[in-house]
Coordinates of C-alpha atoms and ligand atoms in Angstrom, one line a residue:
M122 CA 41.0 -8.7 -57.2
L123 CA 42.7 -12.2 -58.2
G124 CA 40.6 -15.4 -56.7
S125 CA 37.6 -13.3 -56.3
K126 CA 34.9 -14.6 -58.4
N127 CA 36.4 -18.0 -57.2
I128 CA 33.1 -20.9 -56.2
V129 CA 33.8 -23.9 -54.0
D130 CA 31.1 -26.5 -53.4
V131 CA 31.8 -29.0 -50.6
V132 CA 30.4 -32.4 -50.2
L133 CA 30.8 -33.6 -47.2
G134 CA 29.0 -37.1 -44.5
M135 CA 26.7 -35.9 -42.6
Q136 CA 26.9 -39.7 -40.1
Y137 CA 29.9 -41.9 -40.1
G138 CA 31.2 -42.3 -44.1
D139 CA 29.1 -44.6 -46.5
E140 CA 26.8 -41.7 -46.7
A141 CA 27.4 -41.9 -51.2
K142 CA 29.3 -39.1 -51.2
G143 CA 30.8 -40.6 -54.0
K144 CA 27.4 -40.7 -55.4
V145 CA 27.0 -37.1 -55.0
T146 CA 30.0 -36.0 -56.5
H147 CA 30.3 -38.0 -59.3
Y148 CA 27.1 -36.2 -60.0
L149 CA 28.0 -32.9 -59.1
A150 CA 31.6 -33.2 -60.8
S151 CA 29.7 -34.0 -64.6
N152 CA 27.4 -31.4 -64.5
N153 CA 28.9 -27.9 -63.0
N154 CA 31.7 -27.1 -64.6
Y155 CA 34.3 -27.3 -62.0
T156 CA 37.9 -26.5 -62.7
H157 CA 39.1 -28.3 -60.2
V158 CA 37.9 -31.4 -57.6
M159 CA 40.0 -31.5 -54.0
R160 CA 40.2 -34.4 -51.5
W161 CA 40.1 -32.4 -48.3
G162 CA 40.7 -34.7 -45.7
G163 CA 41.3 -38.7 -44.3
G164 CA 43.4 -40.7 -46.5
C165 CA 43.3 -44.7 -48.1
N166 CA 40.5 -44.9 -45.4
A167 CA 38.1 -44.3 -47.2
G168 CA 36.5 -46.1 -50.0
H169 CA 34.0 -44.5 -53.1
T170 CA 32.6 -47.0 -55.4
I171 CA 32.3 -45.2 -58.4
I172 CA 29.9 -46.9 -61.8
H173 CA 31.4 -45.1 -64.6
N174 CA 30.3 -45.8 -67.7
G175 CA 28.7 -48.6 -66.9
Q176 CA 32.0 -50.0 -65.3
K177 CA 32.6 -50.2 -61.5
L178 CA 35.9 -48.5 -59.6
V179 CA 36.8 -48.6 -56.2
T180 CA 38.7 -45.5 -54.9
H181 CA 40.6 -44.4 -51.7
L182 CA 42.1 -41.7 -52.3
V183 CA 42.2 -40.3 -56.0
P184 CA 39.4 -37.5 -56.3
V185 CA 36.4 -38.9 -59.0
G186 CA 37.6 -35.6 -61.0
V187 CA 39.8 -37.6 -63.0
L188 CA 37.1 -39.5 -63.9
H189 CA 36.1 -36.5 -65.9
G190 CA 39.3 -35.3 -66.6
I191 CA 39.6 -32.8 -64.1
K192 CA 42.4 -31.6 -62.6
S193 CA 42.4 -33.3 -58.9
I194 CA 44.0 -32.6 -55.7
V195 CA 44.9 -34.5 -52.5
G196 CA 44.6 -31.2 -50.5
T197 CA 46.5 -30.5 -47.6
G198 CA 44.1 -31.9 -45.1
C199 CA 44.7 -35.7 -46.5
V200 CA 46.8 -38.5 -45.9
L201 CA 48.3 -40.0 -48.3
N202 CA 50.1 -43.8 -48.2
V203 CA 52.7 -43.5 -50.9
D204 CA 52.2 -47.5 -52.1
Y205 CA 48.3 -47.2 -52.0
F206 CA 48.4 -44.1 -54.1
L207 CA 50.7 -45.7 -56.8
K208 CA 48.6 -48.6 -57.2
E209 CA 45.3 -46.8 -57.1
I210 CA 47.4 -44.8 -60.2
K211 CA 47.8 -47.7 -62.1
Y212 CA 44.8 -49.5 -61.7
L213 CA 42.7 -46.6 -62.7
E214 CA 45.3 -46.1 -65.8
N215 CA 44.6 -50.5 -66.5
A216 CA 40.3 -49.4 -66.4
G217 CA 41.6 -46.4 -69.3
V218 CA 42.0 -43.3 -67.0
Q219 CA 43.6 -40.1 -67.4
I220 CA 46.2 -39.7 -65.2
T221 CA 49.2 -38.0 -66.2
G222 CA 48.2 -34.2 -66.3
N223 CA 45.2 -34.6 -64.0
L224 CA 46.0 -36.0 -60.8
F225 CA 48.1 -33.5 -58.6
V226 CA 49.5 -33.7 -54.3
A227 CA 49.8 -31.0 -52.4
E228 CA 53.4 -30.7 -51.4
N229 CA 52.9 -30.8 -47.6
V230 CA 50.2 -33.6 -47.5
H231 CA 52.1 -36.0 -44.6
I232 CA 52.5 -38.9 -45.5
T233 CA 52.0 -42.8 -43.6
T234 CA 55.2 -44.9 -43.5
S235 CA 55.7 -48.8 -42.7
A236 CA 56.1 -47.6 -38.9
H237 CA 52.6 -46.0 -39.2
L238 CA 51.1 -49.3 -40.7
E239 CA 52.3 -51.5 -38.9
E240 CA 51.9 -49.9 -35.2
E241 CA 48.0 -50.5 -36.2
A242 CA 48.5 -53.6 -37.8
N243 CA 46.4 -55.2 -35.0
E244 CA 44.2 -52.2 -33.7
V245 CA 40.9 -53.1 -32.0
K246 CA 40.2 -50.5 -29.6
V247 CA 38.0 -47.8 -31.7
G248 CA 37.8 -50.4 -34.8
T249 CA 40.0 -48.7 -37.3
T250 CA 40.5 -49.6 -40.8
R251 CA 44.2 -50.5 -39.9
R252 CA 45.7 -47.9 -42.9
G253 CA 48.0 -46.0 -40.1
I254 CA 45.7 -43.0 -40.3
G255 CA 45.8 -42.1 -36.5
P256 CA 49.7 -42.3 -36.2
T257 CA 50.3 -40.0 -39.6
Y258 CA 48.1 -37.5 -38.2
R259 CA 49.9 -38.1 -34.2
D260 CA 52.8 -37.2 -36.1
K261 CA 52.2 -34.6 -38.0
V262 CA 50.9 -32.7 -35.2
A263 CA 54.1 -33.7 -32.6
R264 CA 56.1 -32.1 -35.2
K265 CA 58.3 -35.8 -36.5
G266 CA 56.0 -36.1 -40.0
L267 CA 57.2 -36.5 -43.4
L268 CA 56.2 -34.2 -46.3
A269 CA 55.3 -35.5 -49.6
K270 CA 57.8 -33.3 -51.1
H271 CA 60.2 -34.6 -49.4
V272 CA 58.9 -38.1 -51.5
P273 CA 61.0 -39.1 -54.6
E274 CA 58.5 -41.0 -56.0
L275 CA 55.7 -37.8 -56.1
S276 CA 57.7 -35.2 -57.3
K277 CA 55.9 -35.2 -60.9
Y278 CA 52.4 -35.2 -59.0
L279 CA 53.3 -32.2 -56.4
I280 CA 51.4 -28.9 -56.5
D281 CA 51.2 -25.3 -54.2
V282 CA 47.3 -25.1 -53.5
Y283 CA 48.3 -21.8 -52.2
E284 CA 49.7 -20.9 -56.1
E285 CA 47.6 -23.0 -57.8
F286 CA 43.9 -21.2 -56.2
H287 CA 45.5 -18.0 -55.1
N288 CA 48.2 -16.3 -57.4
T289 CA 47.9 -19.1 -60.7
N290 CA 44.1 -19.0 -62.0
E291 CA 41.3 -16.6 -61.8
N292 CA 37.7 -17.8 -61.4
I293 CA 38.1 -21.6 -61.1
R294 CA 35.3 -23.7 -59.6
I295 CA 36.5 -26.2 -56.9
L296 CA 34.2 -29.2 -56.2
C297 CA 35.7 -30.3 -52.0
E298 CA 35.2 -34.1 -52.0
G299 CA 34.4 -35.0 -48.4
A300 CA 35.7 -38.3 -47.0
Q301 CA 34.0 -40.0 -43.7
G302 CA 31.2 -37.9 -42.8
F303 CA 30.5 -35.8 -39.3
G304 CA 30.1 -38.6 -37.0
L305 CA 33.6 -39.1 -37.0
D306 CA 34.9 -36.2 -37.3
V307 CA 37.5 -35.6 -34.7
N308 CA 36.0 -33.0 -32.8
W309 CA 32.0 -33.8 -33.3
G310 CA 32.3 -37.8 -33.3
D311 CA 31.6 -39.8 -31.0
Y312 CA 35.1 -39.7 -29.3
P313 CA 37.1 -42.2 -29.1
Y314 CA 35.2 -43.9 -31.7
V315 CA 36.3 -41.1 -34.7
T316 CA 38.8 -40.6 -37.4
S317 CA 41.8 -38.6 -36.6
S318 CA 40.8 -35.8 -39.1
Q319 CA 38.6 -32.8 -39.4
C320 CA 35.3 -34.5 -41.4
A321 CA 33.2 -31.4 -40.6
L322 CA 33.2 -28.3 -42.9
S323 CA 36.3 -27.1 -40.5
G324 CA 38.3 -29.4 -42.4
V325 CA 38.0 -27.8 -45.7
F326 CA 39.9 -24.9 -44.5
Q327 CA 43.2 -26.3 -44.7
N328 CA 43.3 -26.3 -48.2
A329 CA 43.7 -22.8 -49.2
I330 CA 39.9 -22.0 -49.7
S331 CA 38.8 -18.3 -48.3
P332 CA 35.4 -19.3 -46.5
H333 CA 34.0 -16.9 -49.1
W334 CA 34.4 -18.7 -51.9
I335 CA 32.1 -21.2 -50.5
R336 CA 28.9 -21.3 -52.9
D337 CA 26.9 -24.6 -52.2
V338 CA 27.6 -27.5 -49.0
W339 CA 26.0 -30.8 -49.9
G340 CA 25.2 -32.6 -46.6
V341 CA 25.3 -36.3 -47.5
G342 CA 23.3 -38.9 -45.2
K343 CA 20.4 -42.0 -45.9
I344 CA 17.4 -42.9 -44.4
Y345 CA 19.0 -45.2 -42.1
E346 CA 22.3 -44.9 -40.3
T347 CA 25.1 -47.7 -40.8
Y348 CA 28.7 -47.2 -38.4
V349 CA 31.7 -49.1 -38.8
G350 CA 33.9 -49.6 -36.2
A351 CA 34.4 -51.3 -32.3
K352 CA 31.8 -50.0 -30.5
Q353 CA 28.1 -51.4 -30.7
F354 CA 25.6 -49.7 -33.3
E355 CA 23.2 -51.5 -34.1
P356 CA 20.3 -52.8 -32.0
S357 CA 19.9 -56.6 -31.6
E358 CA 16.5 -57.0 -33.8
I359 CA 16.7 -59.2 -36.9
I360 CA 15.2 -55.6 -38.8
F361 CA 18.8 -54.7 -39.6
Q362 CA 20.4 -57.7 -40.9
R363 CA 17.4 -56.8 -43.7
I364 CA 18.8 -53.2 -44.1
R365 CA 22.2 -54.8 -44.1
E366 CA 21.5 -57.0 -47.4
I367 CA 19.1 -55.1 -49.3
G368 CA 20.8 -51.9 -48.7
E369 CA 24.4 -53.6 -49.6
E370 CA 26.4 -52.9 -45.9
Y371 CA 29.5 -54.1 -46.5
G372 CA 32.1 -51.7 -46.1
A373 CA 34.5 -50.7 -49.8
T374 CA 37.5 -50.6 -47.7
T375 CA 37.8 -53.3 -45.2
G376 CA 34.7 -55.4 -46.6
R377 CA 33.8 -55.5 -43.0
A378 CA 29.6 -55.6 -42.1
R379 CA 28.4 -52.1 -40.9
Q380 CA 26.3 -52.3 -38.4
C381 CA 22.7 -50.9 -39.0
N382 CA 20.4 -48.4 -37.2
W383 CA 17.5 -46.0 -37.9
L384 CA 18.4 -42.7 -38.6
N385 CA 18.3 -40.1 -35.3
L386 CA 17.0 -36.9 -36.2
N387 CA 18.5 -34.7 -33.9
E388 CA 22.1 -35.7 -35.0
L389 CA 21.5 -35.0 -39.0
I390 CA 19.9 -31.5 -37.8
K391 CA 23.1 -30.8 -36.3
A392 CA 25.1 -32.1 -38.8
V393 CA 23.1 -29.2 -41.2
K394 CA 23.4 -26.6 -38.6
I395 CA 27.3 -26.7 -37.6
N396 CA 28.7 -27.7 -41.6
S397 CA 25.9 -25.0 -42.8
C398 CA 24.5 -27.1 -45.0
N399 CA 22.5 -25.7 -47.9
N400 CA 22.0 -28.6 -49.4
L401 CA 20.7 -32.4 -47.8
V402 CA 20.8 -35.6 -50.1
I403 CA 18.9 -37.9 -48.0
N404 CA 19.7 -41.4 -50.2
K405 CA 18.5 -44.9 -50.5
M406 CA 15.0 -44.4 -49.4
D407 CA 14.6 -47.7 -51.9
V408 CA 16.1 -49.7 -49.6
M409 CA 14.1 -48.3 -46.6
R410 CA 10.8 -49.1 -49.5
K411 CA 11.7 -52.9 -49.8
V412 CA 12.8 -53.0 -45.9
G413 CA 8.9 -52.0 -45.1
H414 CA 9.6 -50.3 -42.1
W415 CA 9.7 -46.0 -41.8
K416 CA 11.1 -45.2 -38.4
L417 CA 13.7 -42.3 -36.9
Y418 CA 14.8 -41.2 -33.3
H419 CA 13.6 -37.8 -33.0
D420 CA 14.1 -36.3 -29.2
N421 CA 15.1 -39.5 -27.6
K422 CA 11.8 -41.5 -28.9
L423 CA 11.6 -44.1 -31.9
L424 CA 9.1 -42.8 -33.8
S425 CA 7.1 -45.1 -36.6
F426 CA 5.1 -43.9 -39.7
T427 CA 3.0 -45.7 -42.0
K428 CA 3.6 -44.1 -45.0
E429 CA 7.0 -42.8 -47.0
Q430 CA 5.5 -40.1 -47.5
H431 CA 4.6 -39.3 -43.7
I432 CA 8.3 -39.4 -42.7
K433 CA 9.7 -37.2 -45.5
S434 CA 6.9 -34.6 -44.4
Y435 CA 7.9 -35.2 -40.4
I436 CA 11.9 -34.9 -41.8
L437 CA 11.1 -31.7 -44.3
D438 CA 9.0 -29.7 -40.9
N439 CA 11.9 -30.6 -38.8
V440 CA 15.4 -30.2 -40.9
K441 CA 15.3 -26.3 -41.3
N442 CA 16.6 -23.7 -43.7
V443 CA 17.9 -26.8 -46.0
Y444 CA 17.1 -28.1 -49.6
I445 CA 16.5 -31.3 -49.0
H446 CA 16.5 -34.1 -51.6
F447 CA 15.2 -37.3 -51.2
S448 CA 17.1 -40.0 -53.9
E449 CA 17.3 -43.6 -54.0
H450 CA 20.0 -46.4 -54.4
K451 CA 18.9 -47.6 -57.5
D452 CA 19.6 -44.7 -59.9
R453 CA 23.1 -45.0 -58.5
I454 CA 26.0 -44.2 -60.7
A455 CA 28.4 -44.1 -57.5
Y456 CA 27.9 -44.7 -54.2
Ligands
IMP772 P1 40.6 -44.4 -39.2 O1 40.3 -44.0 -39.9 O2 40.8 -45.9 -40.0 O3 41.8 -44.3 -38.1 O4 39.2 -45.5 -38.1 C1 38.2 -44.6 -37.4 C2 37.2 -45.1 -37.4 O5 36.7 -44.6 -38.7 C3 37.0 -46.3 -37.9 O6 35.3 -47.0 -37.0 C4 36.5 -46.3 -39.0 O7 36.0 -47.6 -39.1 C5 35.9 -45.6 -39.7 N1 36.4 -45.2 -40.8 C6 37.4 -44.5 -41.3 N2 37.0 -43.9 -42.4 C7 35.5 -44.2 -43.0 C8 34.8 -44.6 -44.4 O8 35.2 -44.1 -45.3 N3 34.2 -44.8 -44.2 C9 33.6 -45.1 -42.9 N4 34.0 -45.5 -41.9 C10 35.2 -44.9 -41.8
MG773 MG1 33.3 -45.8 -48.1

């Protein structure tokens, strides 16, 4: 049966975005012979900072796959700002990246218009990225939206993902590149301090992907947490300023300082379970080593550990049924 041997791996944020999904996606894309890389939700609110062949690149919409010459798709679950998209293409082409023939946009992606941007220009209640993400998804659901296939400038990039994944190719291997994180998911995040897309695994299935094709789900988190937005997230202790400085916790999209806090283990376990993760990357261990404190919240208590090995053992004992990889910020090829 056509398509029966298709394989899909998913990279998904476990916290509030900025967990270094870019690093994991970039690493997987360079190693697993994928035929496609697809962004499956969100829009140019995302920011992936990638070190590619020694060159620092920041992308917002274009999937990391283009850097490896892999066919890359902005999937149906995404929203797209045409100006940003075309600017990002120019930026990447100037950096020597081959775009033509590698980059595609699902024809039923919804478009962010200038009216959406104006509407969000002074938004403060949620602390959005002001990229018009909420208004675009709202108009999609309200059946008032504009589709990519109706935008002439996008005609050369359009793709029908149903044809592509189900009828045209056999034995495809797709890497699904997540944006934002489970803590910002419109269903599961701390509403209303959420984004307007499904950042959970459910978002993948908006993109003509069969659940039977899923092989690995890579959850990506950090040994501490960060959040950008209007709610108070960071406790008023000087230590979090240190974590921010050492961890370079400033937004790739808006430049805003990210609020920091200790890891919440209950939230991490919930994210692993709801998203069926079989692999979990816990990034930035070296940042905490430099900060010199090992702490996490579990069952409403703040626990302190005297040694790195102790916190690792505690996490391994309590986060079950998932293969855990502790990872270092300094090893990044992307973050
Ligand atoms: P929006 O997605 O621009 O509507 O913003 C909603 C919330 O999600 C705000 O708190 C943003 O700061 C946050 N957010 C959206 N995208 C990202 C991201 O890529 N990284 C971190 N936070 C994000
Ligand atoms: Mg980011």
